[in-house]
Amino acid sequence: MVMGVSLTPPALGRWFCHAIPLAVFTLLLLYTSVRLFHDRPLVFAAPRTQQAGLWELKPPSPSPVLTALLRFTSGVLTGCRPGMQSCNPEGPLPSQIGAELRPLVVPEKEEPPCLGPQGLLGRMMSPFLACMSPEGDVELSQYLAGWRELLRFLTPLGSVFAFATSEAFIKVTALEARVHGPEASHYTSLATMATWERQAGLLERPGTVPRDPAGSSGSRTLLLLHRALRWSQLCLHRVATGTLGGPDAGVQCGDAYSTALAAHHPWLVRQAARLAILALPSRGRLLQLACPGAREADARVALARAARVLEDVYNRTQGLLAGHGLLQLA
């Protein structure tokens, strides 16, 4: 008797044949439902929290199915497969940011000692940088201090520089006598010197040469130093940037002389200068003297930086001399 109904043996056998598959299907359905509700719990409205007067939604925590799916996906993207030694599925996902978008960390490179405070080029660059005031003027005391260091740097480099530095030394000394003399208040900067000497009638007429060079105005003396600075800057720049196998330092400094000074010298002086240039040391020797102990590439960079500072000073001075009408004094 099943559920109050009397069944004959043949009917009982047929009933069991239909009941067993139904029972198995019912158990599979129950098992599937339990797993489904376990892996995908009902998601109710996300709780809201109040922070700083604003309601925010707290996202629900991801389900285990989503977590497993993410792990599988990361394995596919990174090439992780079971049994691979390089696979680390439990670790963080690799960065998807391209290398070009990541911050570039460049290790700082030490400057050669010649650019330091005690280095030959560093001692020259420091006062020249300091002479350029924020107001656009040129402070004469610092300018002359820079020239002193430039002469100290150029003198050992060869006869061509000695030929030029001897005249520059005389002019630096003469202008320092004004900067530190009884009229020092009028020689603090290029602009104050030019204004005062014009008002005091101390400026020479264009094209005239003073009988006593020591009695030249400060403005004329500065103009002559200014031209010599241009030649030094061009020469050092071309030595620093010249190509391998190209013209040697003597040829390049000769071209710099023709550009900056030759037009202002008489024929005899020009010939003497060209003969002196023939004795100029090679480029490698000049770089060693300028930056002792440094590699040639580092010495080139250091000398180019020094030449750039001289160029900045020259351009500042050129603009001031032109603005005050002093470029024709000599």
Coordinates of C-alpha atoms in Angstrom, one line a residue:
M1 CA 0.0 0.0 0.0
V2 CA 1.5 3.3 -1.0
M3 CA -0.2 6.6 0.3
G4 CA -3.4 4.6 1.2
V5 CA -3.6 2.8 -2.2
S6 CA -3.2 -0.9 -2.5
L7 CA -0.8 -1.7 -5.4
T8 CA -0.2 -5.1 -7.0
P9 CA 3.4 -6.2 -7.4
P10 CA 3.5 -5.2 -11.1
A11 CA 2.0 -1.8 -10.4
L12 CA 4.4 -1.4 -7.5
G13 CA 7.4 -2.0 -9.8
R14 CA 6.1 0.5 -12.3
W15 CA 5.7 3.1 -9.5
F16 CA 9.3 2.7 -8.3
C17 CA 10.5 3.0 -11.9
H18 CA 8.9 6.4 -12.2
A19 CA 9.6 7.6 -8.6
I20 CA 13.3 7.0 -8.6
P21 CA 14.1 9.4 -11.5
L22 CA 11.7 11.9 -10.0
A23 CA 13.5 11.7 -6.7
V24 CA 16.9 12.1 -8.3
F25 CA 15.7 15.2 -10.2
T26 CA 14.2 16.7 -7.0
L27 CA 17.5 16.2 -5.2
L28 CA 19.5 17.8 -8.1
L29 CA 17.2 20.7 -8.2
L30 CA 17.4 21.2 -4.4
Y31 CA 21.2 21.0 -4.5
T32 CA 21.4 23.4 -7.4
S33 CA 19.1 25.9 -5.6
V34 CA 21.2 25.7 -2.4
R35 CA 24.4 26.4 -4.4
L36 CA 22.8 29.2 -6.3
F37 CA 21.6 31.0 -3.1
H38 CA 25.0 30.4 -1.5
D39 CA 27.1 31.8 -4.3
R40 CA 24.6 34.6 -5.3
P41 CA 23.0 35.9 -2.1
L42 CA 20.1 38.3 -2.4
V43 CA 21.4 41.9 -2.7
F44 CA 19.3 44.3 -0.9
A45 CA 19.6 48.1 -1.1
A46 CA 23.1 49.1 -0.2
P47 CA 23.3 50.6 3.2
R48 CA 23.9 54.3 3.3
T49 CA 26.2 56.1 5.7
Q50 CA 26.2 59.8 6.5
Q51 CA 29.6 61.5 6.3
A52 CA 30.2 65.2 6.4
G53 CA 26.5 65.9 5.9
L54 CA 26.3 63.8 2.6
W55 CA 24.7 60.4 2.2
E56 CA 27.0 57.9 0.6
L57 CA 26.3 54.4 -0.7
K58 CA 28.5 51.6 0.6
P59 CA 29.0 49.1 -2.2
P60 CA 28.2 45.5 -1.3
S61 CA 31.2 43.2 -1.0
P62 CA 31.9 41.1 -4.0
S63 CA 30.5 37.5 -4.1
P64 CA 32.8 34.5 -4.1
V65 CA 31.7 33.8 -7.7
L66 CA 32.9 37.3 -8.8
T67 CA 36.2 36.8 -6.9
A68 CA 36.8 33.5 -8.5
L69 CA 36.0 35.0 -11.9
L70 CA 38.5 37.9 -11.3
R71 CA 41.2 35.4 -10.4
F72 CA 40.5 33.4 -13.5
T73 CA 40.5 36.5 -15.6
S74 CA 43.8 37.7 -14.2
G75 CA 45.3 34.3 -14.9
V76 CA 44.3 34.6 -18.5
L77 CA 45.6 38.2 -18.9
T78 CA 48.9 37.5 -17.3
G79 CA 49.5 34.0 -18.8
C80 CA 49.1 32.2 -15.4
R81 CA 48.4 28.6 -15.8
P82 CA 48.5 25.8 -13.2
G83 CA 52.0 24.4 -12.9
M84 CA 53.8 27.5 -14.3
Q85 CA 56.6 28.6 -12.0
S86 CA 56.3 32.3 -12.8
C87 CA 52.6 32.4 -12.0
N88 CA 51.5 34.1 -8.8
P89 CA 47.7 34.1 -8.8
E90 CA 47.5 35.2 -5.2
G91 CA 49.6 38.3 -5.6
P92 CA 48.4 41.8 -6.8
L93 CA 47.5 42.3 -10.4
P94 CA 50.3 43.7 -12.5
S95 CA 50.3 47.4 -13.4
Q96 CA 48.5 48.1 -16.6
I97 CA 50.0 51.6 -16.9
G98 CA 52.3 51.9 -19.9
A99 CA 56.0 52.5 -19.2
E100 CA 55.7 55.9 -20.9
L101 CA 53.1 57.1 -18.3
R102 CA 55.1 56.1 -15.2
P103 CA 57.2 58.8 -13.6
L104 CA 60.7 58.7 -15.0
V105 CA 63.3 58.5 -12.3
V106 CA 66.7 59.7 -13.5
P107 CA 69.6 59.2 -11.2
E108 CA 71.4 62.4 -10.3
K109 CA 74.8 62.7 -11.9
E110 CA 77.5 64.4 -9.9
E111 CA 79.0 67.5 -11.4
P112 CA 82.7 67.4 -12.2
P113 CA 84.8 69.2 -9.5
C114 CA 85.8 72.0 -11.9
L115 CA 82.2 73.3 -11.6
G116 CA 82.1 73.3 -7.8
P117 CA 82.8 76.3 -5.6
Q118 CA 86.5 75.5 -5.5
G119 CA 86.8 74.5 -9.1
L120 CA 88.4 76.6 -11.8
L121 CA 85.2 77.1 -13.8
G122 CA 82.9 77.3 -10.8
R123 CA 84.9 80.2 -9.3
M124 CA 84.6 82.0 -12.6
M125 CA 80.9 81.4 -13.1
S126 CA 79.8 82.4 -9.6
P127 CA 80.7 86.2 -9.8
F128 CA 79.6 86.5 -13.4
L129 CA 76.2 85.1 -12.4
A130 CA 76.0 87.4 -9.4
C131 CA 76.8 90.5 -11.5
M132 CA 73.4 90.2 -13.3
S133 CA 71.0 91.9 -11.0
P134 CA 67.3 91.2 -11.0
E135 CA 66.6 94.7 -12.2
G136 CA 68.4 94.0 -15.5
D137 CA 71.6 96.0 -14.6
V138 CA 75.2 94.7 -14.3
E139 CA 76.9 95.2 -11.0
L140 CA 80.5 96.3 -11.7
S141 CA 82.2 94.8 -8.6
Q142 CA 80.9 91.3 -9.3
Y143 CA 81.6 91.8 -13.1
L144 CA 85.2 92.7 -12.4
A145 CA 85.5 89.8 -9.9
G146 CA 84.4 87.5 -12.6
W147 CA 87.0 88.9 -15.0
R148 CA 89.7 88.3 -12.4
E149 CA 88.7 84.6 -12.3
L150 CA 88.5 84.5 -16.1
L151 CA 92.0 85.8 -16.4
R152 CA 93.2 83.3 -13.8
F153 CA 91.6 80.6 -16.0
L154 CA 92.8 81.8 -19.4
T155 CA 96.4 82.7 -18.5
P156 CA 97.8 79.1 -18.3
L157 CA 96.0 78.0 -21.5
G158 CA 98.6 79.3 -23.9
S159 CA 100.3 82.3 -25.4
V160 CA 97.2 83.4 -27.4
F161 CA 95.3 83.9 -24.1
A162 CA 98.3 85.6 -22.5
F163 CA 98.4 88.0 -25.4
A164 CA 94.8 89.0 -24.7
T165 CA 94.7 88.7 -21.0
S166 CA 97.6 91.1 -20.5
E167 CA 95.6 93.9 -22.0
A168 CA 92.5 92.8 -20.1
F169 CA 94.3 92.8 -16.8
I170 CA 95.3 96.4 -17.3
K171 CA 91.7 97.4 -18.0
V172 CA 90.3 95.4 -15.1
T173 CA 92.7 97.2 -12.8
A174 CA 91.8 100.6 -14.2
L175 CA 88.1 100.1 -13.7
E176 CA 88.6 98.6 -10.2
A177 CA 90.3 101.9 -9.3
R178 CA 87.1 103.7 -10.1
V179 CA 84.8 101.2 -8.5
H180 CA 86.7 101.5 -5.2
G181 CA 87.8 105.1 -5.6
P182 CA 86.5 108.4 -4.2
E183 CA 83.6 108.4 -6.7
A184 CA 82.6 104.8 -5.9
S185 CA 79.0 105.7 -5.4
H186 CA 78.7 106.5 -9.2
Y187 CA 80.3 103.1 -10.2
T188 CA 78.1 100.6 -8.5
S189 CA 76.6 99.4 -11.8
L190 CA 76.9 99.9 -15.5
A191 CA 73.8 102.0 -15.7
T192 CA 74.8 104.3 -12.8
M193 CA 78.3 104.7 -14.3
A194 CA 77.0 105.5 -17.8
T195 CA 74.5 108.0 -16.5
W196 CA 76.9 109.8 -14.2
E197 CA 79.8 110.0 -16.7
R198 CA 77.6 111.4 -19.4
Q199 CA 76.3 114.1 -17.0
A200 CA 79.8 114.9 -15.8
G201 CA 81.1 115.2 -19.4
L202 CA 83.6 112.3 -19.0
L203 CA 82.7 110.4 -22.1
E204 CA 85.0 110.5 -25.1
R205 CA 83.8 111.5 -28.5
P206 CA 83.1 108.6 -30.8
G207 CA 86.2 107.7 -32.8
T208 CA 88.7 109.5 -30.6
V209 CA 91.5 107.7 -28.7
P210 CA 92.6 109.1 -25.3
R211 CA 96.3 110.1 -25.1
D212 CA 96.5 108.4 -21.8
P213 CA 94.7 105.0 -21.7
A214 CA 94.7 105.2 -17.9
G215 CA 92.6 108.3 -18.2
S216 CA 89.8 106.7 -20.3
S217 CA 86.3 106.8 -19.0
G218 CA 85.0 103.8 -17.1
S219 CA 82.4 103.3 -19.9
R220 CA 85.1 103.1 -22.6
T221 CA 87.2 100.7 -20.5
L222 CA 84.1 98.5 -19.9
L223 CA 83.4 98.5 -23.6
L224 CA 86.9 97.1 -24.4
L225 CA 86.5 94.4 -21.7
H226 CA 83.1 93.7 -23.2
R227 CA 84.5 92.9 -26.6
A228 CA 87.3 90.7 -25.1
L229 CA 84.6 88.8 -23.2
R230 CA 82.9 88.0 -26.4
W231 CA 86.0 86.6 -27.9
S232 CA 86.7 84.4 -24.8
Q233 CA 83.1 83.2 -24.8
L234 CA 83.1 82.2 -28.5
C235 CA 86.5 80.5 -28.2
L236 CA 85.5 78.4 -25.1
H237 CA 82.1 77.5 -26.7
R238 CA 83.7 76.3 -29.9
V239 CA 86.3 74.3 -28.0
A240 CA 83.6 72.6 -26.0
T241 CA 81.2 71.9 -28.9
G242 CA 83.6 71.1 -31.7
T243 CA 83.1 67.8 -33.5
L244 CA 85.7 65.0 -33.4
G245 CA 87.8 65.2 -36.5
G246 CA 86.7 68.8 -37.2
P247 CA 88.8 72.0 -36.9
D248 CA 91.1 72.1 -34.0
A249 CA 90.9 74.6 -31.1
G250 CA 93.4 77.0 -32.7
V251 CA 91.4 77.3 -35.9
Q252 CA 88.1 77.8 -34.0
C253 CA 89.6 80.4 -31.6
G254 CA 91.1 82.1 -34.6
D255 CA 87.6 82.3 -36.2
A256 CA 86.3 83.7 -32.8
Y257 CA 89.0 86.4 -32.9
S258 CA 88.0 87.4 -36.4
T259 CA 84.4 87.6 -35.3
A260 CA 84.8 89.5 -32.1
L261 CA 88.0 91.5 -32.1
A262 CA 89.8 91.7 -35.4
A263 CA 87.7 94.6 -36.7
H264 CA 88.8 96.7 -33.7
H265 CA 92.5 96.1 -34.0
P266 CA 95.1 97.6 -36.4
W267 CA 96.8 95.4 -38.9
L268 CA 99.9 94.8 -36.8
V269 CA 98.0 93.7 -33.8
R270 CA 95.9 91.3 -36.0
Q271 CA 99.0 89.6 -37.4
A272 CA 100.5 89.2 -33.9
A273 CA 97.2 87.7 -32.6
R274 CA 97.1 85.2 -35.5
L275 CA 100.7 84.1 -34.8
A276 CA 99.9 83.6 -31.2
I277 CA 96.8 81.5 -32.0
L278 CA 99.1 79.0 -33.8
A279 CA 100.6 78.1 -30.4
L280 CA 97.2 77.3 -28.9
P281 CA 97.1 73.8 -27.2
S282 CA 95.0 71.1 -28.7
R283 CA 91.3 70.7 -27.8
G284 CA 92.0 67.7 -25.5
R285 CA 94.7 69.7 -23.7
L286 CA 92.5 72.7 -23.2
L287 CA 89.7 70.5 -21.8
Q288 CA 92.1 68.9 -19.4
L289 CA 93.3 72.3 -18.2
A290 CA 89.7 73.5 -17.9
C291 CA 88.4 70.5 -16.0
P292 CA 91.2 68.4 -14.6
G293 CA 90.5 64.8 -13.9
A294 CA 87.2 64.7 -15.8
R295 CA 86.3 62.6 -18.8
E296 CA 86.4 64.5 -22.1
A297 CA 82.5 64.3 -22.4
D298 CA 82.1 65.8 -18.9
A299 CA 84.8 68.4 -19.5
R300 CA 83.0 69.5 -22.7
V301 CA 79.7 69.9 -20.8
A302 CA 81.3 71.9 -18.1
L303 CA 83.1 74.2 -20.5
A304 CA 79.9 74.7 -22.5
R305 CA 78.1 75.7 -19.3
A306 CA 80.8 78.2 -18.4
A307 CA 80.6 79.6 -22.0
R308 CA 76.8 80.0 -21.7
V309 CA 77.2 82.1 -18.5
L310 CA 79.7 84.3 -20.3
E311 CA 77.2 84.7 -23.2
D312 CA 74.4 85.7 -20.8
V313 CA 76.6 88.4 -19.3
Y314 CA 77.7 89.6 -22.7
N315 CA 74.1 89.8 -23.9
R316 CA 73.0 91.8 -20.8
T317 CA 76.0 94.1 -21.1
Q318 CA 75.5 94.6 -24.9
G319 CA 71.9 95.7 -24.3
L320 CA 72.9 98.2 -21.7
L321 CA 75.7 99.7 -23.7
A322 CA 73.5 100.0 -26.7
G323 CA 70.7 101.6 -24.6
H324 CA 73.1 104.2 -23.3
G325 CA 74.7 104.9 -26.7
L326 CA 78.1 103.7 -25.7
L327 CA 79.0 101.1 -28.4
Q328 CA 80.8 103.8 -30.5
L329 CA 83.2 105.0 -27.8
A330 CA 86.0 102.8 -29.1

